[in-house]
Amino acid sequence: MERVVSPAEARQAIAEARREAKTIGLVPTMGALHEGHLALVRASCRRAGYTAVSIFVNPTQFGEGEDFDAYPRDMARDLELLAAEGVDLVFTPGVEHMYPAGSSIAVDPGDLAERWEGAIRPAHFRGVATVVAKLFNITTPDLAFFGEKDYQQLKIVQRMAADLDMAVTVVGCPIVRDQDGVALSSRNAYLTGEEAAQAIALCEALEAAAEAVAWGERDAAAVEQTMAEEVSAFRLVELDYAVVVDPRTLEQVTRIEGPTRALIAVTLGDTRLIDNAALEPPPVRVEDEKDAQEE
Ligand code: PAF
């Protein structure tokens, strides 16, 4: 596994892989790797002939007073994990490489970034879109792998790639959960023991939403209410939002008649956690339709 720190070195390594006609896969990360990241790496290793992973805690996606300084960092462990997965290239630039003095142009993440996480963290998606565009320009991947855990981020990156004619396919990969159902996140490391036990609030709310839909609930507001009630049972958990949205536009829906997405965000102690799940009415069985017609 090769490790490089400058964009020029990364370009050179990728150019060599291209000369060997290899498909390039990129997994952008901020390090503090867990099984969720490794699932992205494995997806890339399966689908691409050459996998590059970037590790960069991107300052422009953290707002004032957010956890940029406290964000967990463990480069030695990350490199060991990536080497064990058979990664070809690790790109670990410094802030001086990604934002040299005088950098001033940024990517406008558009209307998908206005609501939900974007409303609570106003500059966040501008920082994400900008750094991801830079990583795409440096590594020119054919495929880039992002977790569905950060669903809004995934949608914005997919839209950016389409709208800016980037020659990359942005692949969304399923959320990886622990044995209790809690979505893996580097920020889970901030939780105290008691808080960690209450982090199941998010997946329990999402499960309650899915159950309501499976039992026939089609009113999105009622499903949102179910999620809020589920969360209210957890003393330390404060709900930021629990909504049912159109998976393409991220706008709230009123009815759940086709594929929708439930998004949830909470504050637990000093930590914000997000999670989401697909919500879709079960397909109507032919026998059910016949029964309905006969009645
Ligand atoms: O999801 C993350 O870890 C970050 O937002 C990303 C995509 C690596 C950009 O800094």
mmCIF file of C-alpha atoms and ligand atoms in Angstrom:
data_model
loop_
_atom_site.group_PDB
_atom_site.id
_atom_site.type_symbol
_atom_site.label_atom_id
_atom_site.label_comp_id
_atom_site.label_asym_id
_atom_site.label_seq_id
_atom_site.Cartn_x
_atom_site.Cartn_y
_atom_site.Cartn_z
ATOM 1 C CA MET A 1 0.000 0.000 0.000
ATOM 2 C CA GLU A 2 1.398 3.363 -1.029
ATOM 3 C CA ARG A 3 0.833 6.468 1.110
ATOM 4 C CA VAL A 4 1.059 9.950 -0.391
ATOM 5 C CA VAL A 5 0.378 13.379 1.049
ATOM 6 C CA SER A 6 0.428 15.804 -1.854
ATOM 7 C CA PRO A 7 -2.100 16.050 -4.693
ATOM 8 C CA ALA A 8 0.786 15.804 -7.214
ATOM 9 C CA GLU A 9 1.932 12.474 -5.744
ATOM 10 C CA ALA A 10 -1.635 11.188 -5.717
ATOM 11 C CA ARG A 11 -2.080 12.155 -9.392
ATOM 12 C CA GLN A 12 1.137 10.365 -10.304
ATOM 13 C CA ALA A 13 0.147 7.147 -8.499
ATOM 14 C CA ILE A 14 -3.283 7.201 -10.154
ATOM 15 C CA ALA A 15 -1.744 7.895 -13.580
ATOM 16 C CA GLU A 16 0.346 4.724 -13.210
ATOM 17 C CA ALA A 17 -2.752 2.684 -12.334
ATOM 18 C CA ARG A 18 -4.533 4.166 -15.352
ATOM 19 C CA ARG A 19 -1.644 3.160 -17.615
ATOM 20 C CA GLU A 20 -2.360 -0.402 -16.479
ATOM 21 C CA ALA A 21 -5.994 0.184 -17.545
ATOM 22 C CA LYS A 22 -7.244 -0.242 -13.994
ATOM 23 C CA THR A 23 -10.655 1.007 -12.856
ATOM 24 C CA ILE A 24 -10.111 3.545 -10.075
ATOM 25 C CA GLY A 25 -12.251 3.405 -6.920
ATOM 26 C CA LEU A 26 -12.150 6.179 -4.320
ATOM 27 C CA VAL A 27 -13.335 6.021 -0.715
ATOM 28 C CA PRO A 28 -13.205 9.521 0.817
ATOM 29 C CA THR A 29 -12.987 9.450 4.631
ATOM 30 C CA MET A 30 -12.056 11.634 7.567
ATOM 31 C CA GLY A 31 -10.270 8.707 9.247
ATOM 32 C CA ALA A 32 -11.137 7.186 12.657
ATOM 33 C CA LEU A 33 -12.134 4.216 10.545
ATOM 34 C CA HIS A 34 -14.771 1.716 11.620
ATOM 35 C CA GLU A 35 -16.559 -1.213 9.977
ATOM 36 C CA GLY A 36 -18.791 1.208 8.057
ATOM 37 C CA HIS A 37 -15.746 2.677 6.284
ATOM 38 C CA LEU A 38 -14.270 -0.777 5.775
ATOM 39 C CA ALA A 39 -17.498 -1.884 4.085
ATOM 40 C CA LEU A 40 -16.984 0.973 1.581
ATOM 41 C CA VAL A 41 -13.367 -0.073 1.086
ATOM 42 C CA ARG A 42 -14.441 -3.684 0.480
ATOM 43 C CA ALA A 43 -17.071 -2.543 -2.016
ATOM 44 C CA SER A 44 -14.390 -0.589 -3.863
ATOM 45 C CA CYS A 45 -11.893 -3.479 -3.799
ATOM 46 C CA ARG A 46 -14.597 -5.755 -5.265
ATOM 47 C CA ARG A 47 -15.600 -3.389 -8.055
ATOM 48 C CA ALA A 48 -12.440 -1.468 -8.909
ATOM 49 C CA GLY A 49 -9.005 -2.738 -9.912
ATOM 50 C CA TYR A 50 -7.323 -0.004 -7.870
ATOM 51 C CA THR A 51 -8.665 1.427 -4.609
ATOM 52 C CA ALA A 52 -7.605 4.797 -3.225
ATOM 53 C CA VAL A 53 -8.736 5.940 0.228
ATOM 54 C CA SER A 54 -8.395 9.541 1.336
ATOM 55 C CA ILE A 55 -8.065 10.493 4.990
ATOM 56 C CA PHE A 56 -8.571 14.196 5.588
ATOM 57 C CA VAL A 57 -10.429 15.894 8.430
ATOM 58 C CA ASN A 58 -11.837 18.686 6.327
ATOM 59 C CA PRO A 59 -11.992 21.952 8.285
ATOM 60 C CA THR A 60 -14.392 23.678 5.883
ATOM 61 C CA GLN A 61 -17.266 21.312 6.700
ATOM 62 C CA PHE A 62 -17.147 22.068 10.427
ATOM 63 C CA GLY A 63 -18.980 25.131 11.693
ATOM 64 C CA GLU A 64 -17.803 27.429 14.433
ATOM 65 C CA GLY A 65 -18.024 25.685 17.816
ATOM 66 C CA GLU A 66 -18.288 22.246 16.173
ATOM 67 C CA ASP A 67 -15.942 19.352 16.859
ATOM 68 C CA PHE A 68 -13.122 19.901 14.319
ATOM 69 C CA ASP A 69 -10.390 19.887 17.000
ATOM 70 C CA ALA A 70 -11.942 17.048 18.975
ATOM 71 C CA TYR A 71 -12.700 14.901 15.908
ATOM 72 C CA PRO A 72 -11.109 11.469 16.562
ATOM 73 C CA ARG A 73 -7.824 10.902 14.731
ATOM 74 C CA ASP A 74 -5.738 7.701 14.701
ATOM 75 C CA MET A 75 -3.629 7.591 11.557
ATOM 76 C CA ALA A 76 -1.463 4.621 12.591
ATOM 77 C CA ARG A 77 -4.495 2.407 13.247
ATOM 78 C CA ASP A 78 -6.263 3.616 10.082
ATOM 79 C CA LEU A 79 -3.238 2.757 7.926
ATOM 80 C CA GLU A 80 -3.004 -0.719 9.447
ATOM 81 C CA LEU A 81 -6.687 -1.380 8.782
ATOM 82 C CA LEU A 82 -6.430 -0.183 5.185
ATOM 83 C CA ALA A 83 -3.292 -2.219 4.471
ATOM 84 C CA ALA A 84 -5.089 -5.322 5.775
ATOM 85 C CA GLU A 85 -7.936 -4.666 3.301
ATOM 86 C CA GLY A 86 -5.539 -4.577 0.353
ATOM 87 C CA VAL A 87 -5.996 -0.874 -0.421
ATOM 88 C CA ASP A 88 -3.606 0.375 -3.127
ATOM 89 C CA LEU A 89 -3.251 4.047 -2.239
ATOM 90 C CA VAL A 90 -3.879 6.142 0.860
ATOM 91 C CA PHE A 91 -3.982 9.883 0.290
ATOM 92 C CA THR A 92 -3.474 11.795 3.549
ATOM 93 C CA PRO A 93 -3.099 15.462 2.630
ATOM 94 C CA GLY A 94 -2.678 18.264 5.141
ATOM 95 C CA VAL A 95 -4.783 21.422 5.201
ATOM 96 C CA GLU A 96 -1.938 23.193 3.389
ATOM 97 C CA HIS A 97 -2.268 20.742 0.482
ATOM 98 C CA MET A 98 -6.046 20.930 0.173
ATOM 99 C CA TYR A 99 -6.457 24.645 0.890
ATOM 100 C CA PRO A 100 -3.218 26.418 -0.005
ATOM 101 C CA ALA A 101 -3.091 30.087 0.965
ATOM 102 C CA GLY A 102 -5.302 32.120 -1.358
ATOM 103 C CA SER A 103 -7.831 29.332 -2.139
ATOM 104 C CA SER A 104 -11.192 31.021 -2.418
ATOM 105 C CA ILE A 105 -13.507 29.142 -4.788
ATOM 106 C CA ALA A 106 -16.081 26.754 -3.312
ATOM 107 C CA VAL A 107 -18.880 24.526 -4.634
ATOM 108 C CA ASP A 108 -22.447 25.691 -4.037
ATOM 109 C CA PRO A 109 -24.237 22.502 -2.929
ATOM 110 C CA GLY A 110 -27.610 23.753 -4.193
ATOM 111 C CA ASP A 111 -31.117 23.301 -2.866
ATOM 112 C CA LEU A 112 -30.637 19.754 -1.529
ATOM 113 C CA ALA A 113 -28.354 21.293 1.090
ATOM 114 C CA GLU A 114 -30.867 23.832 2.377
ATOM 115 C CA ARG A 115 -32.882 21.607 4.682
ATOM 116 C CA TRP A 116 -32.292 19.057 7.474
ATOM 117 C CA GLU A 117 -28.553 18.886 8.253
ATOM 118 C CA GLY A 118 -27.994 21.937 6.058
ATOM 119 C CA ALA A 119 -30.463 24.021 8.080
ATOM 120 C CA ILE A 120 -28.775 23.096 11.355
ATOM 121 C CA ARG A 121 -25.190 23.233 10.009
ATOM 122 C CA PRO A 122 -25.310 26.060 7.418
ATOM 123 C CA ALA A 123 -21.796 25.820 5.888
ATOM 124 C CA HIS A 124 -21.459 22.058 6.227
ATOM 125 C CA PHE A 125 -22.461 20.851 2.769
ATOM 126 C CA ARG A 126 -20.601 23.637 0.989
ATOM 127 C CA GLY A 127 -17.459 22.332 2.725
ATOM 128 C CA VAL A 128 -18.323 18.705 1.896
ATOM 129 C CA ALA A 129 -19.110 19.410 -1.770
ATOM 130 C CA THR A 130 -15.942 21.469 -2.165
ATOM 131 C CA VAL A 131 -13.597 18.912 -0.646
ATOM 132 C CA VAL A 132 -15.240 16.001 -2.470
ATOM 133 C CA ALA A 133 -14.992 17.891 -5.794
ATOM 134 C CA LYS A 134 -11.297 18.484 -5.078
ATOM 135 C CA LEU A 135 -10.757 14.813 -4.182
ATOM 136 C CA PHE A 136 -12.524 13.788 -7.396
ATOM 137 C CA ASN A 137 -10.352 16.180 -9.422
ATOM 138 C CA ILE A 138 -7.159 14.903 -7.811
ATOM 139 C CA THR A 139 -7.893 11.172 -7.998
ATOM 140 C CA THR A 140 -10.211 11.084 -11.073
ATOM 141 C CA PRO A 141 -12.084 7.998 -9.822
ATOM 142 C CA ASP A 142 -14.407 5.937 -12.021
ATOM 143 C CA LEU A 143 -16.334 4.914 -8.901
ATOM 144 C CA ALA A 144 -16.621 6.693 -5.540
ATOM 145 C CA PHE A 145 -18.153 5.005 -2.494
ATOM 146 C CA PHE A 146 -20.222 6.810 0.148
ATOM 147 C CA GLY A 147 -22.269 5.421 3.031
ATOM 148 C CA GLU A 148 -26.053 5.790 3.108
ATOM 149 C CA LYS A 149 -25.658 6.704 6.782
ATOM 150 C CA ASP A 150 -25.024 10.314 5.657
ATOM 151 C CA TYR A 151 -27.964 10.162 3.278
ATOM 152 C CA GLN A 152 -28.221 13.868 2.542
ATOM 153 C CA GLN A 153 -24.475 14.006 1.859
ATOM 154 C CA LEU A 154 -24.779 11.043 -0.538
ATOM 155 C CA LYS A 155 -27.619 12.730 -2.433
ATOM 156 C CA ILE A 156 -25.726 16.031 -2.679
ATOM 157 C CA VAL A 157 -22.561 14.326 -3.941
ATOM 158 C CA GLN A 158 -24.578 12.355 -6.511
ATOM 159 C CA ARG A 159 -26.316 15.551 -7.641
ATOM 160 C CA MET A 160 -22.999 17.428 -7.782
ATOM 161 C CA ALA A 161 -21.439 14.711 -9.952
ATOM 162 C CA ALA A 162 -24.448 14.809 -12.314
ATOM 163 C CA ASP A 163 -24.870 18.602 -12.439
ATOM 164 C CA LEU A 164 -21.147 19.325 -12.888
ATOM 165 C CA ASP A 165 -20.652 16.543 -15.463
ATOM 166 C CA MET A 166 -18.124 14.693 -13.364
ATOM 167 C CA ALA A 167 -17.100 11.374 -14.936
ATOM 168 C CA VAL A 168 -17.612 9.398 -11.752
ATOM 169 C CA THR A 169 -20.313 7.017 -10.584
ATOM 170 C CA VAL A 170 -21.180 7.766 -6.963
ATOM 171 C CA VAL A 171 -22.139 4.480 -5.303
ATOM 172 C CA GLY A 172 -24.238 4.498 -2.115
ATOM 173 C CA CYS A 173 -23.515 1.612 0.278
ATOM 174 C CA PRO A 174 -25.842 0.291 3.024
ATOM 175 C CA ILE A 175 -25.555 1.499 6.613
ATOM 176 C CA VAL A 176 -23.490 -0.752 8.873
ATOM 177 C CA ARG A 177 -24.971 -1.218 12.364
ATOM 178 C CA ASP A 178 -23.714 -2.703 15.611
ATOM 179 C CA GLN A 179 -25.454 -5.672 17.222
ATOM 180 C CA ASP A 180 -27.986 -3.324 18.895
ATOM 181 C CA GLY A 181 -28.848 -1.666 15.588
ATOM 182 C CA VAL A 182 -26.937 1.577 16.220
ATOM 183 C CA ALA A 183 -25.493 2.970 12.979
ATOM 184 C CA LEU A 184 -21.699 3.042 13.132
ATOM 185 C CA SER A 185 -20.248 6.557 13.231
ATOM 186 C CA SER A 186 -16.888 7.973 14.242
ATOM 187 C CA ARG A 187 -18.842 10.329 16.521
ATOM 188 C CA ASN A 188 -20.193 7.397 18.592
ATOM 189 C CA ALA A 189 -16.772 7.538 20.288
ATOM 190 C CA TYR A 190 -17.874 10.760 22.045
ATOM 191 C CA LEU A 191 -20.743 9.052 23.898
ATOM 192 C CA THR A 192 -20.511 8.210 27.590
ATOM 193 C CA GLY A 193 -21.640 4.715 28.649
ATOM 194 C CA GLU A 194 -25.145 5.917 29.537
ATOM 195 C CA GLU A 195 -25.442 7.952 26.338
ATOM 196 C CA ALA A 196 -24.230 5.023 24.215
ATOM 197 C CA ALA A 197 -27.023 2.887 25.704
ATOM 198 C CA GLN A 198 -29.577 5.508 24.605
ATOM 199 C CA ALA A 199 -28.217 5.763 21.042
ATOM 200 C CA ILE A 200 -30.629 2.959 20.090
ATOM 201 C CA ALA A 201 -33.343 5.638 20.140
ATOM 202 C CA LEU A 202 -32.652 6.425 16.473
ATOM 203 C CA CYS A 203 -32.863 2.891 15.091
ATOM 204 C CA GLU A 204 -35.845 2.092 17.320
ATOM 205 C CA ALA A 205 -37.662 5.140 15.954
ATOM 206 C CA LEU A 206 -36.844 4.049 12.393
ATOM 207 C CA GLU A 207 -38.003 0.503 13.134
ATOM 208 C CA ALA A 208 -41.262 1.856 14.586
ATOM 209 C CA ALA A 209 -41.734 3.912 11.405
ATOM 210 C CA ALA A 210 -41.144 0.866 9.190
ATOM 211 C CA GLU A 211 -43.545 -1.181 11.290
ATOM 212 C CA ALA A 212 -46.252 1.478 11.055
ATOM 213 C CA VAL A 213 -45.895 1.509 7.251
ATOM 214 C CA ALA A 214 -45.916 -2.306 7.120
ATOM 215 C CA TRP A 215 -49.219 -2.227 9.078
ATOM 216 C CA GLY A 216 -50.758 0.095 6.537
ATOM 217 C CA GLU A 217 -50.050 3.635 7.776
ATOM 218 C CA ARG A 218 -49.695 5.909 4.731
ATOM 219 C CA ASP A 219 -49.942 9.312 6.414
ATOM 220 C CA ALA A 220 -46.389 10.665 6.664
ATOM 221 C CA ALA A 221 -47.229 13.013 9.568
ATOM 222 C CA ALA A 222 -48.513 10.054 11.601
ATOM 223 C CA VAL A 223 -45.289 8.137 10.926
ATOM 224 C CA GLU A 224 -43.226 11.190 11.908
ATOM 225 C CA GLN A 225 -45.253 11.393 15.127
ATOM 226 C CA THR A 226 -44.557 7.706 15.815
ATOM 227 C CA MET A 227 -40.811 8.356 15.488
ATOM 228 C CA ALA A 228 -40.968 11.401 17.779
ATOM 229 C CA GLU A 229 -42.906 9.431 20.426
ATOM 230 C CA GLU A 230 -40.387 6.588 20.284
ATOM 231 C CA VAL A 231 -37.512 9.030 20.849
ATOM 232 C CA SER A 232 -39.303 10.782 23.717
ATOM 233 C CA ALA A 233 -38.967 7.577 25.784
ATOM 234 C CA PHE A 234 -35.192 8.174 25.935
ATOM 235 C CA ARG A 235 -34.381 10.657 28.692
ATOM 236 C CA LEU A 236 -31.039 11.889 27.326
ATOM 237 C CA VAL A 237 -32.094 12.143 23.707
ATOM 238 C CA GLU A 238 -33.352 15.400 22.250
ATOM 239 C CA LEU A 239 -35.013 15.160 18.854
ATOM 240 C CA ASP A 240 -33.811 17.587 16.162
ATOM 241 C CA TYR A 241 -36.013 16.215 13.387
ATOM 242 C CA ALA A 242 -37.773 13.008 12.355
ATOM 243 C CA VAL A 243 -39.202 13.324 8.859
ATOM 244 C CA VAL A 244 -40.355 11.293 5.898
ATOM 245 C CA VAL A 245 -38.951 12.620 2.639
ATOM 246 C CA ASP A 246 -38.847 11.991 -1.071
ATOM 247 C CA PRO A 247 -35.517 10.163 -1.580
ATOM 248 C CA ARG A 248 -34.645 12.254 -4.653
ATOM 249 C CA THR A 249 -35.560 15.775 -3.546
ATOM 250 C CA LEU A 250 -35.368 15.285 0.252
ATOM 251 C CA GLU A 251 -38.610 17.263 0.492
ATOM 252 C CA GLN A 252 -41.142 16.134 3.084
ATOM 253 C CA VAL A 253 -43.960 13.997 1.671
ATOM 254 C CA THR A 254 -47.526 13.870 2.900
ATOM 255 C CA ARG A 255 -48.331 10.298 1.805
ATOM 256 C CA ILE A 256 -46.193 7.156 1.762
ATOM 257 C CA GLU A 257 -47.324 5.534 -1.470
ATOM 258 C CA GLY A 258 -43.938 4.669 -3.030
ATOM 259 C CA PRO A 259 -40.276 4.723 -2.001
ATOM 260 C CA THR A 260 -39.610 7.326 0.724
ATOM 261 C CA ARG A 261 -36.836 7.840 3.262
ATOM 262 C CA ALA A 262 -37.191 8.441 6.986
ATOM 263 C CA LEU A 263 -34.482 10.795 8.270
ATOM 264 C CA ILE A 264 -33.806 11.318 11.954
ATOM 265 C CA ALA A 265 -31.360 13.537 13.859
ATOM 266 C CA VAL A 266 -30.955 13.857 17.602
ATOM 267 C CA THR A 267 -28.672 15.440 20.145
ATOM 268 C CA LEU A 268 -27.414 13.070 22.799
ATOM 269 C CA GLY A 269 -25.402 14.892 25.453
ATOM 270 C CA ASP A 270 -23.055 17.045 23.363
ATOM 271 C CA THR A 271 -23.170 14.758 20.353
ATOM 272 C CA ARG A 272 -25.388 15.001 17.264
ATOM 273 C CA LEU A 273 -26.333 11.694 15.711
ATOM 274 C CA ILE A 274 -28.154 11.020 12.459
ATOM 275 C CA ASP A 275 -29.671 7.915 10.928
ATOM 276 C CA ASN A 276 -32.153 7.015 8.194
ATOM 277 C CA ALA A 277 -34.012 4.146 6.576
ATOM 278 C CA ALA A 278 -35.918 3.405 3.401
ATOM 279 C CA LEU A 279 -39.686 3.376 3.937
ATOM 280 C CA GLU A 280 -41.905 1.809 1.352
ATOM 281 C CA PRO A 281 -45.351 0.193 1.465
ATOM 282 C CA PRO A 282 -45.080 -3.563 0.939
ATOM 283 C CA PRO A 283 -46.005 -4.646 -2.619
ATOM 284 C CA VAL A 284 -49.684 -5.488 -3.012
ATOM 285 C CA ARG A 285 -50.074 -9.272 -3.388
ATOM 286 C CA VAL A 286 -52.230 -10.506 -6.287
ATOM 287 C CA GLU A 287 -54.449 -12.460 -3.813
ATOM 288 C CA ASP A 288 -55.058 -9.263 -1.786
ATOM 289 C CA GLU A 289 -56.149 -7.433 -4.923
ATOM 290 C CA LYS A 290 -58.502 -10.301 -5.858
ATOM 291 C CA ASP A 291 -59.952 -10.356 -2.318
ATOM 292 C CA ALA A 292 -60.496 -6.584 -2.468
ATOM 293 C CA GLN A 293 -62.284 -6.869 -5.830
ATOM 294 C CA GLU A 294 -64.535 -9.676 -4.570
ATOM 295 C CA GLU A 295 -65.584 -7.749 -1.447
HETATM 296 O O1 PAF B 1 -18.431 11.505 5.232
HETATM 297 C C1 PAF B 1 -17.301 11.959 5.485
HETATM 298 O O2 PAF B 1 -16.492 11.327 6.152
HETATM 299 C C2 PAF B 1 -16.904 13.326 4.935
HETATM 300 O O3 PAF B 1 -17.980 14.187 4.925
HETATM 301 C C3 PAF B 1 -16.222 13.255 3.561
HETATM 302 C C4 PAF B 1 -17.163 12.709 2.507
HETATM 303 C C5 PAF B 1 -14.992 12.378 3.624
HETATM 304 C C6 PAF B 1 -15.807 14.656 3.115
HETATM 305 O O4 PAF B 1 -14.904 15.222 4.012
#
